[in-house]
PDB file of C-alpha atoms in Angstrom:
ATOM      1  CA  MET C  12      89.657 322.808 -60.524  1.00 41.00           C
ATOM      2  CA  PHE C  13      90.700 320.444 -58.084  1.00 47.00           C
ATOM      3  CA  GLY C  14      91.416 317.692 -60.501  1.00 45.00           C
ATOM      4  CA  PHE C  15      88.133 315.897 -59.750  1.00 45.00           C
ATOM      5  CA  PHE C  16      86.989 315.306 -63.381  1.00 47.00           C
ATOM      6  CA  LYS C  17      90.718 315.037 -64.870  1.00 45.00           C
ATOM      7  CA  ASN C  18      90.749 311.338 -64.755  1.00 46.00           C
ATOM      8  CA  ARG C  19      87.235 310.265 -65.058  1.00 40.00           C
ATOM      9  CA  LYS C  20      87.360 308.489 -68.448  1.00 47.00           C
ATOM     10  CA  LYS C  21      88.012 305.083 -68.407  1.00 61.00           C
ATOM     11  CA  ASP C  22      91.665 304.741 -69.703  1.00 76.00           C
ATOM     12  CA  LYS C  23      91.459 302.642 -72.876  1.00 91.00           C
ATOM     13  CA  LYS C  24      95.373 302.128 -72.961  1.00 95.00           C
ATOM     14  CA  HIS C  25      97.071 299.207 -71.340  1.00 96.00           C
ATOM     15  CA  VAL C  26     100.737 298.318 -71.231  1.00 97.00           C
ATOM     16  CA  LEU C  27     101.520 294.583 -70.473  1.00 98.00           C
ATOM     17  CA  GLY C  28     105.156 294.071 -69.135  1.00 98.00           C
ATOM     18  CA  ALA C  29     108.034 291.121 -70.256  1.00 98.00           C
ATOM     19  CA  PRO C  30     107.096 287.936 -69.019  1.00 98.00           C
ATOM     20  CA  ALA C  31     110.905 287.140 -69.154  1.00 98.00           C
ATOM     21  CA  ALA C  32     114.328 288.810 -69.507  1.00 98.00           C
ATOM     22  CA  GLY C  33     115.609 288.792 -72.698  1.00 98.00           C
ATOM     23  CA  LYS C  34     115.221 290.457 -76.027  1.00 98.00           C
ATOM     24  CA  VAL C  35     111.930 291.250 -77.629  1.00 98.00           C
ATOM     25  CA  VAL C  36     111.286 290.422 -81.099  1.00 98.00           C
ATOM     26  CA  SER C  37     108.566 290.580 -83.579  1.00 97.00           C
ATOM     27  CA  LEU C  38     106.231 287.220 -84.233  1.00 96.00           C
ATOM     28  CA  LYS C  39     107.588 287.268 -87.550  1.00 96.00           C
ATOM     29  CA  GLU C  40     110.933 286.183 -86.136  1.00 96.00           C
ATOM     30  CA  VAL C  41     109.120 282.868 -84.633  1.00 97.00           C
ATOM     31  CA  ASN C  42     109.900 279.747 -86.487  1.00 97.00           C
ATOM     32  CA  ASP C  43     106.533 278.469 -86.114  1.00 97.00           C
ATOM     33  CA  PRO C  44     103.800 279.722 -88.338  1.00 96.00           C
ATOM     34  CA  THR C  45     101.017 279.300 -85.661  1.00 95.00           C
ATOM     35  CA  PHE C  46     102.715 282.336 -84.118  1.00 97.00           C
ATOM     36  CA  SER C  47     104.450 284.314 -86.837  1.00 96.00           C
ATOM     37  CA  GLU C  48     101.225 284.744 -89.241  1.00 95.00           C
ATOM     38  CA  GLY C  49      99.147 285.511 -85.847  1.00 94.00           C
ATOM     39  CA  ILE C  50      96.928 282.871 -86.232  1.00 95.00           C
ATOM     40  CA  LEU C  51      96.327 282.810 -82.251  1.00 96.00           C
ATOM     41  CA  GLY C  52      96.561 286.617 -81.850  1.00 97.00           C
ATOM     42  CA  ASP C  53      98.848 289.421 -82.286  1.00 97.00           C
ATOM     43  CA  GLY C  54     101.560 290.231 -79.725  1.00 98.00           C
ATOM     44  CA  VAL C  55     105.761 289.804 -79.361  1.00 98.00           C
ATOM     45  CA  ALA C  56     108.180 287.029 -78.146  1.00 98.00           C
ATOM     46  CA  VAL C  57     110.878 287.199 -75.717  1.00 98.00           C
ATOM     47  CA  ILE C  58     114.358 285.452 -76.410  1.00 98.00           C
ATOM     48  CA  PRO C  59     114.501 284.539 -72.593  1.00 98.00           C
ATOM     49  CA  SER C  60     118.120 285.080 -71.056  1.00 97.00           C
ATOM     50  CA  ASP C  61     116.624 283.578 -67.687  1.00 95.00           C
ATOM     51  CA  GLY C  62     114.197 280.819 -67.002  1.00 97.00           C
ATOM     52  CA  LYS C  63     111.799 282.712 -65.208  1.00 98.00           C
ATOM     53  CA  ILE C  64     108.548 283.322 -66.320  1.00 98.00           C
ATOM     54  CA  PHE C  65     106.439 285.869 -64.824  1.00 98.00           C
ATOM     55  CA  ALA C  66     102.762 287.530 -64.939  1.00 98.00           C
ATOM     56  CA  PRO C  67     102.959 290.536 -67.735  1.00 98.00           C
ATOM     57  CA  ALA C  68      99.724 292.179 -65.994  1.00 98.00           C
ATOM     58  CA  ASP C  69      97.590 291.788 -63.021  1.00 98.00           C
ATOM     59  CA  GLY C  70      94.863 289.025 -64.184  1.00 98.00           C
ATOM     60  CA  THR C  71      93.359 285.481 -63.563  1.00 98.00           C
ATOM     61  CA  ILE C  72      94.982 282.252 -64.525  1.00 98.00           C
ATOM     62  CA  GLY C  73      92.773 280.664 -67.209  1.00 97.00           C
ATOM     63  CA  MET C  74      95.137 277.254 -67.752  1.00 96.00           C
ATOM     64  CA  ILE C  75      98.030 275.868 -67.133  1.00 96.00           C
ATOM     65  CA  PHE C  76      98.960 273.296 -69.508  1.00 95.00           C
ATOM     66  CA  GLU C  77      99.888 270.119 -67.761  1.00 95.00           C
ATOM     67  CA  THR C  78     103.314 269.792 -69.331  1.00 96.00           C
ATOM     68  CA  LEU C  79     104.194 273.185 -68.109  1.00 97.00           C
ATOM     69  CA  HIS C  80     104.824 274.787 -71.496  1.00 97.00           C
ATOM     70  CA  ALA C  81     102.447 277.398 -71.500  1.00 98.00           C
ATOM     71  CA  VAL C  82     100.081 279.300 -69.706  1.00 98.00           C
ATOM     72  CA  SER C  83      96.999 281.316 -70.069  1.00 98.00           C
ATOM     73  CA  LEU C  84      95.815 284.485 -68.244  1.00 98.00           C
ATOM     74  CA  THR C  85      92.679 287.290 -68.456  1.00 98.00           C
ATOM     75  CA  THR C  86      93.297 290.743 -67.426  1.00 98.00           C
ATOM     76  CA  GLU C  87      90.572 292.915 -65.692  1.00 94.00           C
ATOM     77  CA  TYR C  88      89.968 294.436 -68.642  1.00 96.00           C
ATOM     78  CA  GLY C  89      89.589 291.558 -70.794  1.00 97.00           C
ATOM     79  CA  ALA C  90      93.004 290.887 -72.558  1.00 98.00           C
ATOM     80  CA  GLU C  91      93.385 287.154 -73.264  1.00 98.00           C
ATOM     81  CA  ILE C  92      96.930 286.404 -72.496  1.00 98.00           C
ATOM     82  CA  LEU C  93      98.949 283.128 -73.833  1.00 98.00           C
ATOM     83  CA  ILE C  94     102.912 282.886 -72.798  1.00 98.00           C
ATOM     84  CA  HIS C  95     104.223 279.870 -74.528  1.00 98.00           C
ATOM     85  CA  VAL C  96     107.457 278.806 -73.803  1.00 98.00           C
ATOM     86  CA  GLY C  97     109.728 277.686 -76.819  1.00 97.00           C
ATOM     87  CA  LEU C  98     108.719 275.986 -79.608  1.00 98.00           C
ATOM     88  CA  ASP C  99     107.376 272.389 -79.625  1.00 97.00           C
ATOM     89  CA  THR C 100     108.415 272.284 -76.229  1.00 97.00           C
ATOM     90  CA  VAL C 101     104.919 270.259 -75.184  1.00 97.00           C
ATOM     91  CA  LYS C 102     107.190 267.311 -76.493  1.00 97.00           C
ATOM     92  CA  LEU C 103     109.212 267.759 -73.491  1.00 98.00           C
ATOM     93  CA  LYS C 104     106.084 266.790 -71.609  1.00 97.00           C
ATOM     94  CA  GLY C 105     106.996 268.777 -68.708  1.00 97.00           C
ATOM     95  CA  GLU C 106     110.260 267.764 -68.527  1.00 97.00           C
ATOM     96  CA  GLY C 107     112.424 270.797 -66.986  1.00 97.00           C
ATOM     97  CA  PHE C 108     109.282 272.750 -66.484  1.00 98.00           C
ATOM     98  CA  GLU C 109     108.198 273.763 -62.923  1.00 98.00           C
ATOM     99  CA  GLY C 110     104.237 275.911 -62.342  1.00 97.00           C
ATOM    100  CA  HIS C 111     103.792 277.872 -59.527  1.00 98.00           C
ATOM    101  CA  VAL C 112     100.312 279.047 -60.371  1.00 98.00           C
ATOM    102  CA  LYS C 113      97.217 276.876 -61.086  1.00 97.00           C
ATOM    103  CA  ALA C 114      94.043 277.471 -62.994  1.00 97.00           C
ATOM    104  CA  GLY C 115      91.782 280.124 -60.954  1.00 98.00           C
ATOM    105  CA  ASP C 116      94.598 281.842 -59.248  1.00 98.00           C
ATOM    106  CA  THR C 117      94.804 285.636 -59.213  1.00 98.00           C
ATOM    107  CA  VAL C 118      98.219 287.103 -59.988  1.00 98.00           C
ATOM    108  CA  LYS C 119      99.623 290.478 -59.577  1.00 98.00           C
ATOM    109  CA  LYS C 120     102.132 291.559 -62.543  1.00 98.00           C
ATOM    110  CA  GLY C 121     105.689 290.138 -61.903  1.00 98.00           C
ATOM    111  CA  ASP C 122     104.280 287.401 -59.964  1.00 98.00           C
ATOM    112  CA  LEU C 123     106.216 284.031 -60.701  1.00 98.00           C
ATOM    113  CA  LEU C 124     104.369 281.986 -63.099  1.00 98.00           C
ATOM    114  CA  LEU C 125     106.710 279.046 -64.078  1.00 98.00           C
ATOM    115  CA  THR C 126     110.503 278.302 -64.046  1.00 98.00           C
ATOM    116  CA  VAL C 127     112.055 276.155 -66.998  1.00 98.00           C
ATOM    117  CA  ASP C 128     115.637 274.924 -67.402  1.00 98.00           C
ATOM    118  CA  LEU C 129     116.524 276.783 -70.607  1.00 98.00           C
ATOM    119  CA  GLU C 130     119.434 274.488 -71.139  1.00 97.00           C
ATOM    120  CA  LYS C 131     117.196 271.237 -70.986  1.00 97.00           C
ATOM    121  CA  VAL C 132     115.230 272.601 -73.544  1.00 98.00           C
ATOM    122  CA  LYS C 133     118.270 273.836 -76.098  1.00 97.00           C
ATOM    123  CA  ALA C 134     119.694 270.239 -75.190  1.00 97.00           C
ATOM    124  CA  ALA C 135     116.529 268.781 -76.496  1.00 97.00           C
ATOM    125  CA  GLY C 136     116.917 270.880 -79.516  1.00 97.00           C
ATOM    126  CA  TYR C 137     113.973 272.710 -78.826  1.00 98.00           C
ATOM    127  CA  ASP C 138     114.110 276.777 -79.393  1.00 98.00           C
ATOM    128  CA  THR C 139     113.663 278.595 -76.243  1.00 98.00           C
ATOM    129  CA  ILE C 140     111.575 281.895 -77.998  1.00 98.00           C
ATOM    130  CA  THR C 141     108.643 282.447 -76.097  1.00 98.00           C
ATOM    131  CA  PRO C 142     105.793 284.310 -77.720  1.00 98.00           C
ATOM    132  CA  MET C 143     103.199 286.356 -75.687  1.00 98.00           C
ATOM    133  CA  LEU C 144      99.652 286.574 -77.735  1.00 98.00           C
ATOM    134  CA  ILE C 145      96.667 288.618 -77.257  1.00 98.00           C
ATOM    135  CA  CYS C 146      94.459 285.428 -78.497  1.00 98.00           C
ATOM    136  CA  ASN C 147      91.466 288.098 -78.476  1.00 98.00           C
ATOM    137  CA  THR C 148      93.173 290.343 -80.767  1.00 97.00           C
ATOM    138  CA  ASP C 149      90.170 291.513 -82.373  1.00 96.00           C
ATOM    139  CA  ASN C 150      88.558 292.796 -79.403  1.00 95.00           C
ATOM    140  CA  PHE C 151      91.390 295.570 -79.326  1.00 97.00           C
ATOM    141  CA  ALA C 152      91.685 298.587 -81.788  1.00 96.00           C
ATOM    142  CA  GLU C 153      95.832 298.199 -81.505  1.00 96.00           C
ATOM    143  CA  VAL C 154      98.512 295.429 -80.054  1.00 96.00           C
ATOM    144  CA  LYS C 155     101.440 297.334 -80.621  1.00 96.00           C
ATOM    145  CA  GLY C 156     104.568 295.625 -79.835  1.00 96.00           C
ATOM    146  CA  LEU C 157     107.969 297.675 -78.575  1.00 94.00           C
ATOM    147  CA  ILE C 158     110.487 295.159 -80.202  1.00 94.00           C
ATOM    148  CA  GLY C 159     113.885 295.039 -80.675  1.00 93.00           C
ATOM    149  CA  LYS C 160     115.066 296.037 -77.167  1.00 94.00           C
ATOM    150  CA  ASP C 161     116.660 294.014 -74.095  1.00 97.00           C
ATOM    151  CA  VAL C 162     114.438 294.019 -71.243  1.00 97.00           C
ATOM    152  CA  ALA C 163     114.287 293.312 -67.281  1.00 97.00           C
ATOM    153  CA  PRO C 164     110.887 290.961 -66.420  1.00 97.00           C
ATOM    154  CA  GLY C 165     108.385 293.872 -66.136  1.00 96.00           C
ATOM    155  CA  GLU C 166     109.300 296.432 -68.301  1.00 97.00           C
ATOM    156  CA  ASP C 167     107.180 297.430 -71.041  1.00 97.00           C
ATOM    157  CA  ILE C 168     106.925 295.423 -74.111  1.00 97.00           C
ATOM    158  CA  LEU C 169     103.211 295.329 -75.632  1.00 97.00           C
ATOM    159  CA  GLU C 170     100.616 298.160 -75.614  1.00 97.00           C
ATOM    160  CA  LEU C 171      97.063 297.629 -75.932  1.00 97.00           C
ATOM    161  CA  GLU C 172      94.238 300.397 -76.736  1.00 96.00           C
ATOM    162  CA  GLU C 173      90.535 299.261 -76.325  1.00 95.00           C
ATOM    163  CA  LYS C 174      87.702 299.651 -78.806  1.00 93.00           C
TER     164      LYS C 174
END
């Protein structure tokens, strides 16, 4: 009648935003079997057009790698997200990367996590494709990528449905 009971059921669908500006592609297009075969979980990848990496959802930073090439966060609904900037970029030992968060920080969707000099990464011979994975994929009924489009940071790219 007044809508008091309309949304009482817990929302089981969640949407993650793009961690960077660029083109969203399937993980199958990532030239590394750890990502393309879903070994670490399902998700999508972004071919970044900009070196700024943002939080795809509200959450808590789990870890930021010492080499600053990857960051993990956990959402309030339990999704464990890994954003891995480029392939084999751990070998750069942090060169060209700058961190803006630390483990334990609470972030909001759209907060700046990392900046990376994409030209420096490319000049060193590394691919800049940036997988975003749900490491605990088995905890979700569905993980669906919204691929094949150019996006701005924060635009919808990954849908999750809780079991």
